[in-house]
Tab-separated table of C-alpha atoms in Angstrom:
chain	number	residue	atom	x	y	z
A	1	MET	CA	-53.558	47.996	55.342
A	2	LEU	CA	-49.559	48.359	53.799
A	3	ASP	CA	-48.446	51.139	55.185
A	4	VAL	CA	-47.286	51.290	59.138
A	5	ARG	CA	-44.133	53.116	58.300
A	6	SER	CA	-43.144	56.553	60.493
A	7	VAL	CA	-44.259	60.013	60.374
A	8	GLY	CA	-40.103	60.462	60.125
A	9	HIS	CA	-40.039	58.586	56.415
A	10	ILE	CA	-42.087	61.243	55.556
A	11	ALA	CA	-40.069	63.813	56.812
A	12	LYS	CA	-36.897	62.973	56.241
A	13	ASN	CA	-37.501	63.446	52.671
A	14	LEU	CA	-39.388	67.265	53.163
A	15	GLY	CA	-36.042	68.517	53.981
A	16	LYS	CA	-35.100	70.735	56.395
A	17	VAL	CA	-37.339	72.433	58.525
A	18	VAL	CA	-38.351	75.918	58.187
A	19	CYS	CA	-38.655	77.543	62.038
A	20	ILE	CA	-38.585	81.542	63.499
A	21	HIS	CA	-37.978	83.282	66.146
A	22	GLN	CA	-41.434	83.867	68.292
A	23	ASN	CA	-40.170	86.755	68.864
A	24	GLU	CA	-39.582	87.895	64.411
A	25	SER	CA	-42.136	90.615	62.576
A	26	ALA	CA	-45.171	88.859	61.214
A	27	ASP	CA	-44.042	90.220	58.050
A	28	LEU	CA	-40.474	88.211	57.601
A	29	ALA	CA	-43.361	85.557	58.823
A	30	VAL	CA	-44.906	85.468	55.854
A	31	GLU	CA	-41.681	86.404	53.840
A	32	LYS	CA	-40.638	82.832	55.108
A	33	LEU	CA	-43.880	81.162	53.928
A	34	ARG	CA	-43.153	83.015	50.100
A	35	ASN	CA	-39.731	82.285	49.292
A	36	HIS	CA	-39.874	77.984	51.325
A	37	ASN	CA	-43.211	78.108	49.464
A	38	VAL	CA	-44.720	76.354	53.139
A	39	GLY	CA	-47.899	76.580	54.469
A	40	CYS	CA	-45.946	77.238	57.960
A	41	LEU	CA	-44.029	78.221	59.864
A	42	ILE	CA	-42.107	76.919	64.089
A	43	VAL	CA	-42.393	79.238	65.471
A	44	VAL	CA	-39.251	78.289	68.275
A	45	ASP	CA	-38.446	79.931	72.000
A	46	ASP	CA	-34.786	80.816	72.581
A	47	SER	CA	-33.872	77.663	73.230
A	48	GLU	CA	-34.481	76.493	69.510
A	49	ARG	CA	-37.700	74.570	71.388
A	50	VAL	CA	-41.274	74.128	69.695
A	51	ALA	CA	-43.427	77.273	71.512
A	52	GLY	CA	-46.083	77.054	67.960
A	53	ILE	CA	-47.053	77.484	65.086
A	54	ILE	CA	-47.981	79.987	62.467
A	55	SER	CA	-49.605	79.188	59.009
A	56	GLU	CA	-51.119	82.362	56.805
A	57	ARG	CA	-54.250	81.329	57.919
A	58	ASP	CA	-53.590	82.227	61.841
A	59	ILE	CA	-51.308	86.067	60.419
A	60	ILE	CA	-54.840	86.304	58.048
A	61	THR	CA	-57.238	86.100	61.241
A	62	LYS	CA	-56.377	88.323	62.955
A	63	ALA	CA	-55.285	91.022	60.720
A	64	LEU	CA	-59.203	90.245	59.159
A	65	LEU	CA	-59.804	91.477	63.286
A	66	ALA	CA	-57.309	93.793	63.976
A	67	GLY	CA	-58.636	95.916	60.255
A	68	GLY	CA	-55.804	95.079	58.535
A	69	CYS	CA	-54.350	97.354	60.740
A	70	GLY	CA	-50.423	97.194	62.604
A	71	LEU	CA	-49.571	94.174	62.513
A	72	GLN	CA	-46.580	94.366	59.792
A	73	ASP	CA	-44.515	94.519	63.007
A	74	ALA	CA	-46.765	92.246	65.512
A	75	PRO	CA	-44.325	89.800	66.897
A	76	VAL	CA	-44.385	85.987	65.845
A	77	ALA	CA	-45.633	85.454	69.650
A	78	ASP	CA	-48.905	87.221	68.860
A	79	LEU	CA	-50.228	85.681	65.690
A	80	MET	CA	-48.666	82.063	66.449
A	81	THR	CA	-51.157	78.381	67.431
A	82	ARG	CA	-49.560	78.268	70.958
A	83	GLN	CA	-51.056	75.003	72.082
A	84	VAL	CA	-48.990	72.221	69.518
A	85	VAL	CA	-50.145	69.301	68.791
A	86	SER	CA	-46.609	67.511	67.450
A	87	CYS	CA	-45.082	64.070	67.365
A	88	ASP	CA	-41.570	62.388	66.964
A	89	MET	CA	-40.162	60.660	64.212
A	90	ASN	CA	-41.092	57.185	65.194
A	91	THR	CA	-44.635	57.575	66.114
A	92	PRO	CA	-46.700	56.160	63.046
A	93	ILE	CA	-48.269	57.805	60.136
A	94	LEU	CA	-51.937	56.807	60.545
A	95	ASP	CA	-51.175	57.906	64.355
A	96	ALA	CA	-50.287	61.508	63.220
A	97	LEU	CA	-53.584	61.799	60.270
A	98	SER	CA	-56.249	61.163	63.556
A	99	ARG	CA	-54.173	64.052	65.772
A	100	MET	CA	-55.007	66.429	63.477
A	101	THR	CA	-57.823	65.368	61.767
A	102	ALA	CA	-58.891	65.444	65.867
A	103	LYS	CA	-57.271	69.078	66.129
A	104	GLY	CA	-58.803	70.643	62.848
A	105	ILE	CA	-55.359	71.760	62.321
A	106	ARG	CA	-53.040	70.629	58.696
A	107	HIS	CA	-49.828	70.511	60.222
A	108	LEU	CA	-48.472	68.674	62.921
A	109	PRO	CA	-44.500	69.508	63.674
A	110	VAL	CA	-42.002	66.543	65.044
A	111	VAL	CA	-40.351	67.082	67.614
A	112	GLU	CA	-36.853	65.171	69.012
A	113	ASP	CA	-36.745	66.708	72.269
A	114	GLY	CA	-38.620	69.208	72.292
A	115	VAL	CA	-36.859	71.027	69.142
A	116	ALA	CA	-38.567	70.327	66.380
A	117	ILE	CA	-36.436	68.306	63.417
A	118	GLY	CA	-39.381	68.179	60.444
A	119	MET	CA	-42.926	69.236	59.400
A	120	VAL	CA	-45.497	66.270	58.423
A	121	SER	CA	-48.944	67.931	56.114
A	122	SER	CA	-51.968	66.119	56.810
A	123	ARG	CA	-51.097	66.940	51.566
A	124	ASP	CA	-48.588	65.102	52.791
A	125	ILE	CA	-50.003	61.948	54.177
A	126	VAL	CA	-52.284	62.146	51.831
A	127	SER	CA	-49.932	62.054	49.103
A	128	HIS	CA	-48.196	59.531	50.595
A	129	GLN	CA	-51.190	56.513	50.880
A	130	LEU	CA	-51.627	57.589	47.609
A	131	SER	CA	-48.471	56.904	46.537
A	132	ALA	CA	-48.471	53.954	48.863
A	133	THR	CA	-52.042	52.320	47.290
A	134	LYS	CA	-49.935	53.355	44.077
A	135	ALA	CA	-46.892	50.711	44.317
A	136	MET	CA	-49.154	47.850	46.053
A	137	GLN	CA	-51.283	48.186	43.509
A	138	GLY	CA	-47.840	47.794	41.306
A	139	ALA	CA	-46.273	44.921	42.816
A	140	ALA	CA	-49.569	43.154	42.453
A	141	GLU	CA	-48.807	43.254	38.724
A	142	GLN	CA	-45.790	42.514	38.409
A	143	VAL	CA	-46.574	38.990	40.265
A	144	ALA	CA	-50.291	38.822	38.182
A	145	MET	CA	-47.335	39.202	35.228
A	146	LEU	CA	-44.946	36.879	36.804
A	147	SER	CA	-47.040	33.621	37.693
A	148	LYS	CA	-48.952	33.806	33.431
A	149	SER	CA	-44.816	33.425	33.018
A	150	PHE	CA	-44.551	30.227	34.566
A	151	LYS	CA	-46.371	27.755	31.331
A	152	SER	CA	-43.310	25.334	32.210
A	153	LEU	CA	-44.106	22.464	34.998
A	154	ASP	CA	-39.643	21.740	34.342
A	155	TYR	CA	-39.064	22.230	38.193
A	156	ASN	CA	-35.305	23.556	37.205
A	157	GLU	CA	-36.605	25.991	35.087
A	158	VAL	CA	-39.459	27.376	37.495
A	159	LEU	CA	-36.120	28.055	40.015
A	160	ASP	CA	-34.381	29.955	37.090
A	161	LEU	CA	-36.732	32.558	36.171
A	162	VAL	CA	-37.321	33.014	39.972
A	163	THR	CA	-34.025	34.217	39.862
A	164	ARG	CA	-33.935	36.050	36.564
A	165	GLU	CA	-37.617	37.192	37.371
A	166	VAL	CA	-37.887	38.978	41.391
A	167	PRO	CA	-34.849	39.762	41.429
A	168	SER	CA	-36.155	43.173	39.183
A	169	ILE	CA	-39.594	42.408	41.415
A	170	PHE	CA	-38.164	43.868	43.997
A	171	GLY	CA	-35.788	46.411	42.231
A	172	ALA	CA	-32.317	44.600	42.070
A	173	SER	CA	-30.274	43.689	39.901
A	174	CYS	CA	-28.496	41.742	40.760
A	175	GLY	CA	-29.391	37.875	42.288
A	176	LEU	CA	-28.595	34.186	43.925
A	177	LEU	CA	-30.534	31.992	44.022
A	178	LEU	CA	-29.688	28.777	47.178
A	179	VAL	CA	-31.706	25.822	48.206
A	180	SER	CA	-30.647	22.480	49.646
A	181	GLN	CA	-31.443	19.841	47.854
A	182	SER	CA	-32.880	17.427	51.441
A	183	PRO	CA	-33.984	18.975	54.570
A	184	GLY	CA	-31.234	18.941	56.848
A	185	LEU	CA	-27.723	19.472	54.030
A	186	PRO	CA	-26.247	22.809	53.355
A	187	VAL	CA	-27.276	25.065	51.341
A	188	GLN	CA	-26.277	25.255	47.699
A	189	VAL	CA	-26.617	27.455	44.873
A	190	VAL	CA	-29.037	26.491	41.818
A	191	SER	CA	-29.553	29.811	39.704
A	192	ARG	CA	-27.778	32.662	39.954
A	193	ASN	CA	-28.073	36.028	37.861
A	194	VAL	CA	-25.103	38.301	37.923
A	195	CYS	CA	-23.631	37.879	41.299
A	196	ARG	CA	-20.655	35.291	40.789
A	197	TYR	CA	-20.913	34.149	45.157
A	198	ASP	CA	-20.756	30.988	45.903
A	199	ALA	CA	-22.964	30.174	49.663
A	200	LEU	CA	-20.215	29.573	51.565
A	201	LYS	CA	-18.336	32.826	50.869
A	202	LEU	CA	-21.840	34.580	51.686
A	203	GLY	CA	-22.338	33.366	55.273
A	204	TRP	CA	-25.463	29.966	54.571
A	205	GLN	CA	-24.206	27.605	56.709
A	206	GLY	CA	-27.159	25.777	56.872
A	207	ASP	CA	-30.811	25.431	54.918
A	208	THR	CA	-33.203	27.583	57.827
A	209	SER	CA	-37.037	27.967	57.407
A	210	PRO	CA	-37.478	31.206	58.646
A	211	ALA	CA	-40.527	33.093	58.983
A	212	ALA	CA	-40.472	36.477	57.439
A	213	PRO	CA	-40.270	36.880	53.594
A	214	ILE	CA	-37.935	38.919	53.373
A	215	THR	CA	-35.051	40.061	55.767
A	216	ILE	CA	-32.263	42.887	55.341
A	217	SER	CA	-28.830	42.776	55.671
A	218	GLU	CA	-25.505	44.331	54.992
A	219	VAL	CA	-23.470	42.959	52.477
A	220	PRO	CA	-21.286	40.386	53.505
A	221	VAL	CA	-17.978	41.513	53.437
A	222	GLU	CA	-16.466	38.914	50.027
A	223	CYS	CA	-19.392	41.012	47.593
A	224	CYS	CA	-18.477	44.512	48.795
A	225	ASN	CA	-15.297	45.105	46.548
A	226	CYS	CA	-18.051	45.335	43.828
A	227	LYS	CA	-22.041	45.491	44.951
A	228	THR	CA	-23.630	47.794	46.447
A	229	GLY	CA	-25.571	47.382	50.174
A	230	PRO	CA	-27.916	46.070	51.677
A	231	ARG	CA	-28.329	43.005	50.496
A	232	ALA	CA	-32.972	41.977	51.221
A	233	VAL	CA	-32.686	37.373	50.775
A	234	PHE	CA	-36.750	36.661	50.116
A	235	ASN	CA	-36.845	33.334	51.716
A	236	LEU	CA	-39.554	31.139	50.369
A	237	PRO	CA	-40.275	27.357	51.126
A	238	ILE	CA	-40.535	24.497	49.002
A	239	TYR	CA	-43.494	22.023	50.174
A	240	GLU	CA	-43.145	18.520	49.358
A	241	VAL	CA	-46.148	16.137	49.566
A	242	GLY	CA	-46.096	12.948	51.235
A	243	GLY	CA	-45.159	13.121	54.686
A	244	PRO	CA	-45.858	10.869	57.578
A	245	ASP	CA	-49.873	11.629	57.043
A	246	GLY	CA	-49.166	11.700	52.880
A	247	GLY	CA	-49.586	15.899	53.267
A	248	VAL	CA	-48.579	18.172	52.682
A	249	THR	CA	-45.140	19.723	54.489
A	250	CYS	CA	-42.496	22.475	54.808
A	251	GLY	CA	-38.740	20.539	55.167
A	252	ARG	CA	-36.771	22.825	52.825
A	253	CYS	CA	-36.445	26.494	52.274
A	254	ALA	CA	-34.995	28.467	49.176
A	255	HIS	CA	-32.942	31.982	49.547
A	256	LEU	CA	-32.826	34.535	46.976
A	257	CYS	CA	-30.556	37.009	47.837
A	258	MET	CA	-30.434	39.670	45.493
A	259	CYS	CA	-29.063	42.942	45.788
A	260	MET	CA	-27.414	46.156	43.511
A	261	PHE	CA	-31.259	48.018	44.150
A	262	ASN	CA	-32.203	50.941	41.265
A	263	SER	CA	-33.807	52.645	43.794
A	264	ASP	CA	-34.481	53.634	47.218
A	265	VAL	CA	-37.284	50.748	47.452
A	266	VAL	CA	-35.332	48.540	49.525
A	267	ASN	CA	-35.805	51.010	52.908
A	268	TRP	CA	-39.391	50.584	52.558
A	269	ARG	CA	-40.125	47.592	54.119
A	270	GLU	CA	-43.717	47.248	54.448
A	271	LEU	CA	-43.725	46.992	50.306
A	272	LEU	CA	-40.473	44.892	50.024
A	273	SER	CA	-42.981	42.621	52.928
A	274	TYR	CA	-45.978	43.324	51.110
A	275	LYS	CA	-44.562	42.289	48.219
A	276	ALA	CA	-43.424	39.058	49.260
A	277	THR	CA	-45.211	37.400	51.140
A	278	LEU	CA	-48.474	38.024	47.445
A	279	LEU	CA	-44.676	36.567	46.008
A	280	ARG	CA	-44.291	33.071	47.893
A	281	GLU	CA	-47.545	32.534	47.671
A	282	ILE	CA	-47.603	32.011	43.907
A	283	LEU	CA	-44.218	31.147	44.009
A	284	ALA	CA	-44.573	28.367	46.327
A	285	VAL	CA	-47.903	26.856	44.517
A	286	ASN	CA	-45.850	26.785	41.001
A	287	LEU	CA	-42.956	24.701	42.447
A	288	MET	CA	-44.856	22.650	43.959
A	289	ASN	CA	-47.097	22.077	41.423
A	290	ALA	CA	-43.152	21.474	39.405
A	291	LYS	CA	-41.864	18.705	41.984
A	292	LEU	CA	-45.323	17.021	41.512
A	293	TYR	CA	-45.267	16.336	38.342
A	294	GLU	CA	-41.544	15.603	37.879
A	295	GLN	CA	-42.155	13.337	40.540
A	296	ALA	CA	-45.509	11.906	38.394
A	297	ARG	CA	-43.288	11.711	35.279
A	298	LYS	CA	-40.015	9.812	37.305
A	299	GLU	CA	-42.228	7.217	38.450
A	300	SER	CA	-44.737	7.128	35.168
A	301	ARG	CA	-40.818	5.836	33.313
A	302	THR	CA	-39.206	4.256	35.875
A	303	ASP	CA	-40.677	0.888	37.046
A	304	GLY	CA	-41.852	0.879	40.669
A	305	LEU	CA	-40.083	-2.631	41.579
A	306	THR	CA	-36.626	-2.575	39.474
A	307	GLY	CA	-35.468	1.114	39.174
A	308	VAL	CA	-34.817	0.907	35.471
A	309	THR	CA	-36.523	2.636	33.081
A	310	THR	CA	-40.389	1.309	31.770
A	311	ARG	CA	-41.392	-0.840	28.177
A	312	ARG	CA	-43.550	3.041	27.359
A	313	THR	CA	-39.861	5.107	28.158
A	314	LEU	CA	-37.669	1.609	25.664
A	315	GLU	CA	-40.110	2.396	23.074
A	316	GLU	CA	-39.531	5.994	22.846
A	317	ARG	CA	-36.102	5.495	22.603
A	318	LEU	CA	-36.190	2.680	20.398
A	319	GLU	CA	-38.081	4.545	17.890
A	320	GLN	CA	-35.440	7.092	18.311
A	321	GLU	CA	-32.563	5.145	17.231
A	322	TYR	CA	-33.783	3.820	14.519
A	323	LEU	CA	-34.224	7.089	13.780
A	324	ARG	CA	-31.640	7.499	13.770
A	325	SER	CA	-29.777	4.453	12.892
A	326	CYS	CA	-31.989	5.313	9.635
A	327	ARG	CA	-29.844	8.416	8.992
A	328	TYR	CA	-26.964	7.904	9.580
A	329	ARG	CA	-26.301	3.815	8.928
A	330	HIS	CA	-25.469	2.640	12.073
A	331	PRO	CA	-26.004	-0.191	13.254
A	332	PHE	CA	-27.899	-1.269	17.285
A	333	CYS	CA	-28.432	-3.514	19.668
A	334	LEU	CA	-31.342	-5.396	21.043
A	335	ALA	CA	-31.663	-7.962	23.515
A	336	MET	CA	-34.586	-9.105	25.437
A	337	ILE	CA	-33.073	-10.961	29.188
A	338	ASP	CA	-35.837	-13.061	31.258
A	339	VAL	CA	-34.771	-14.917	34.685
A	340	ASP	CA	-34.807	-18.998	33.720
A	341	ARG	CA	-37.780	-20.669	35.739
A	342	PHE	CA	-39.668	-17.565	37.065
A	343	LYS	CA	-42.060	-19.263	37.972
A	344	ARG	CA	-39.866	-22.456	40.676
A	345	VAL	CA	-38.696	-19.112	42.728
A	346	ASN	CA	-41.531	-17.749	43.381
A	347	ASP	CA	-43.782	-21.353	44.191
A	348	THR	CA	-41.065	-22.242	46.144
A	349	ASN	CA	-40.094	-18.918	47.662
A	350	GLY	CA	-42.801	-16.858	47.403
A	351	HIS	CA	-43.134	-13.727	45.734
A	352	CYS	CA	-41.188	-11.785	47.699
A	353	ALA	CA	-37.892	-13.752	47.345
A	354	GLY	CA	-39.222	-13.092	42.830
A	355	ASP	CA	-38.451	-9.828	43.612
A	356	GLY	CA	-35.795	-9.913	45.504
A	357	THR	CA	-34.758	-12.142	42.596
A	358	LEU	CA	-35.556	-9.461	39.546
A	359	ARG	CA	-34.055	-6.554	42.171
A	360	THR	CA	-30.933	-8.409	41.810
A	361	LEU	CA	-30.500	-9.218	37.312
A	362	ALA	CA	-31.639	-4.834	37.377
A	363	ARG	CA	-28.800	-4.492	39.735
A	364	ALA	CA	-26.808	-6.621	38.141
A	365	LEU	CA	-27.519	-5.585	34.962
A	366	SER	CA	-27.374	-2.030	35.724
A	367	ASP	CA	-23.763	-2.503	36.809
A	368	ASN	CA	-22.099	-3.158	34.221
A	369	LEU	CA	-24.413	-1.062	31.322
A	370	ARG	CA	-22.295	1.413	29.467
A	371	LYS	CA	-23.289	5.315	29.219
A	372	SER	CA	-25.803	5.030	25.937
A	373	ASP	CA	-27.453	1.170	27.497
A	374	VAL	CA	-31.080	1.598	28.079
A	375	LEU	CA	-32.319	-0.449	29.968
A	376	ALA	CA	-36.139	-1.466	30.722
A	377	ARG	CA	-38.066	-3.839	32.233
A	378	PHE	CA	-40.350	-4.969	29.847
A	379	GLY	CA	-42.862	-6.943	31.497
A	380	GLY	CA	-43.104	-9.437	34.811
A	381	ASP	CA	-39.610	-11.172	35.139
A	382	GLU	CA	-39.030	-10.014	31.221
A	383	PHE	CA	-36.072	-6.849	30.351
A	384	VAL	CA	-34.804	-5.661	27.567
A	385	LEU	CA	-31.667	-3.381	26.743
A	386	LEU	CA	-30.560	-1.091	23.768
A	387	MET	CA	-26.794	-1.228	22.525
A	388	PRO	CA	-27.087	2.446	20.253
A	389	GLU	CA	-23.695	1.489	17.848
A	390	THR	CA	-23.103	-1.885	18.603
A	391	SER	CA	-22.230	-4.715	17.238
A	392	VAL	CA	-23.466	-8.145	17.255
A	393	ASP	CA	-19.486	-8.712	19.200
A	394	GLU	CA	-19.440	-5.891	21.469
A	395	ALA	CA	-23.173	-7.006	22.276
A	396	LEU	CA	-22.776	-9.916	23.403
A	397	ALA	CA	-19.326	-8.609	25.258
A	398	VAL	CA	-22.200	-6.964	27.745
A	399	ILE	CA	-23.908	-9.081	28.067
A	400	GLU	CA	-22.205	-11.950	29.327
A	401	ARG	CA	-20.368	-8.958	31.496
A	402	MET	CA	-23.459	-8.882	33.001
A	403	ARG	CA	-24.223	-12.617	33.517
A	404	THR	CA	-21.013	-12.820	35.872
A	405	ALA	CA	-21.981	-10.455	37.450
A	406	PHE	CA	-25.754	-12.234	38.553
A	407	ASN	CA	-24.362	-13.942	41.079
A	408	LEU	CA	-27.172	-15.496	43.027
A	409	THR	CA	-28.599	-18.556	44.890
A	410	MET	CA	-32.330	-19.570	45.922
A	411	PRO	CA	-33.038	-23.226	48.552
A	412	GLY	CA	-34.423	-25.495	46.215
A	413	CYS	CA	-33.642	-23.521	42.847
A	414	GLY	CA	-29.708	-23.356	43.390
A	415	LYS	CA	-28.226	-21.196	41.527
A	416	ILE	CA	-30.477	-18.416	39.025
A	417	THR	CA	-30.159	-18.047	35.969
A	418	PHE	CA	-31.363	-16.053	32.812
A	419	SER	CA	-30.870	-16.132	28.863
A	420	CYS	CA	-30.967	-13.959	26.537
A	421	GLY	CA	-31.501	-13.079	22.758
A	422	ILE	CA	-29.323	-10.248	20.997
A	423	SER	CA	-31.274	-8.780	17.559
A	424	GLN	CA	-29.078	-6.155	14.895
A	425	TRP	CA	-30.498	-3.659	13.059
A	426	ARG	CA	-30.516	-4.319	9.587
A	427	LEU	CA	-29.259	-1.427	7.903
A	428	ASP	CA	-32.757	-0.938	5.773
A	429	PRO	CA	-35.546	1.044	6.332
A	430	GLU	CA	-37.729	-1.712	6.570
A	431	ASP	CA	-36.527	-3.234	9.672
A	432	GLY	CA	-38.577	-1.685	12.333
A	433	PRO	CA	-38.638	-1.167	16.064
A	434	THR	CA	-40.863	-3.870	16.358
A	435	ASP	CA	-39.947	-6.421	13.915
A	436	VAL	CA	-35.794	-6.118	15.643
A	437	VAL	CA	-37.631	-6.889	19.738
A	438	ARG	CA	-39.742	-9.820	17.942
A	439	ARG	CA	-36.313	-10.832	15.994
A	440	ALA	CA	-35.068	-11.002	19.789
A	441	ASP	CA	-38.531	-12.546	21.380
A	442	GLU	CA	-37.207	-15.138	19.008
A	443	LEU	CA	-33.784	-15.637	19.707
A	444	LEU	CA	-34.681	-15.526	23.048
A	445	TYR	CA	-36.680	-18.354	23.778
A	446	GLU	CA	-34.198	-19.767	21.712
A	447	ALA	CA	-32.473	-19.986	24.272
A	448	LYS	CA	-34.823	-21.301	26.891
A	449	ARG	CA	-35.649	-24.209	23.960
A	450	ARG	CA	-32.012	-24.920	23.826
A	451	GLY	CA	-30.554	-25.175	27.739
A	452	ARG	CA	-31.533	-21.545	29.119
A	453	ASP	CA	-28.539	-20.019	31.493
A	454	ARG	CA	-27.426	-18.741	27.510
A	455	THR	CA	-27.229	-16.132	24.687
A	456	GLU	CA	-28.579	-16.836	21.374
A	457	VAL	CA	-27.595	-13.919	18.266
A	458	ARG	CA	-28.799	-13.797	14.804
A	459	ARG	CA	-26.153	-12.496	12.230
A	460	GLU	CA	-27.514	-10.067	10.106
A	461	THR	CA	-25.464	-9.930	6.527
């Protein structure tokens, strides 16, 4: 059950306790019961210590036994219940209810050092339990609604959704999400909701993975000028797939720092913990799925050997560039690059040496790319370079820079070189992407026939 709060939480909410001295009259007791609209009074002695309790039932019972006469001036001490069962502020609510049930009573004084400081009734506890149940149901509904919001598998969008929506579930209006980009590194602010302070000012020196779903503390000094305390930090583990045994590991933790609470819900620690536990389960799974999707997408768009773009991605970008060039009448060039005598490299030095050759070439090409260029491994030892808004002369200059940067010598093979064919789009919508690729491929083989280690181009008029 959610509610393990102490009696003190209820007693504090009831206001000042209503007491009567044991020497006061029954008439005064009845008057106090009516004026304060309470079911019983705490009876105290001269030292203000609890001597008993008196309720409407006590007065009516004694009046009936006395035939309804002569009780108006009777002292409360003669009518009260003396064997009082009490509790203190730290007594768990369910324990208090058990004591009342065992003794067949409906009211329980809250006592501190023998002095009454409050009163709790079975009605108070039942009402509180109903409120707790309603709060639990409301929390579950809020979390369920949030889970339906995770339509995107984009990792950063999921983080933004956490910052935007989760604070309101906890009753906060301000939030700051901090995440370590790698295990062991300091946390960084990745998303904000109103809050404008950075991680260092908030006192975050490093990344931890606390077991507690949520922690409560005071707002840092740097925030006090415009934020009211306390603050709650929702700790969300970030699971990674691919540990030493290929399983799921938790090496990082996201921290959602929240403040400016719009109700006293921040003082209801068990409800906060309940919400945090529900949220952690859902958010952790969604973040892991988003991360897996991001990794799978990256792997599908990145060549595993060389780290450059894949052929599929190149074809998508080429189609986009073709459509853009058709609209704006801008030229673009495409270069087909192939390692000369690559089979001899493999046959002489082995396939590992061949893989190393491709990685070295990819690095030389990548290091000399312009911002708008797209480099892809097209297949085997062939690479394709898409150069938007580029003339033939500009494309030639780019390729020659790359040729100079590619400096590799292999045993038994000598200096390793590459050949290249450059084609240019004809500024004609009928000249489609496949036509541009075909011409570049033809020019590449022309460069091979003419002795290799050269670039062939065709200037379109």
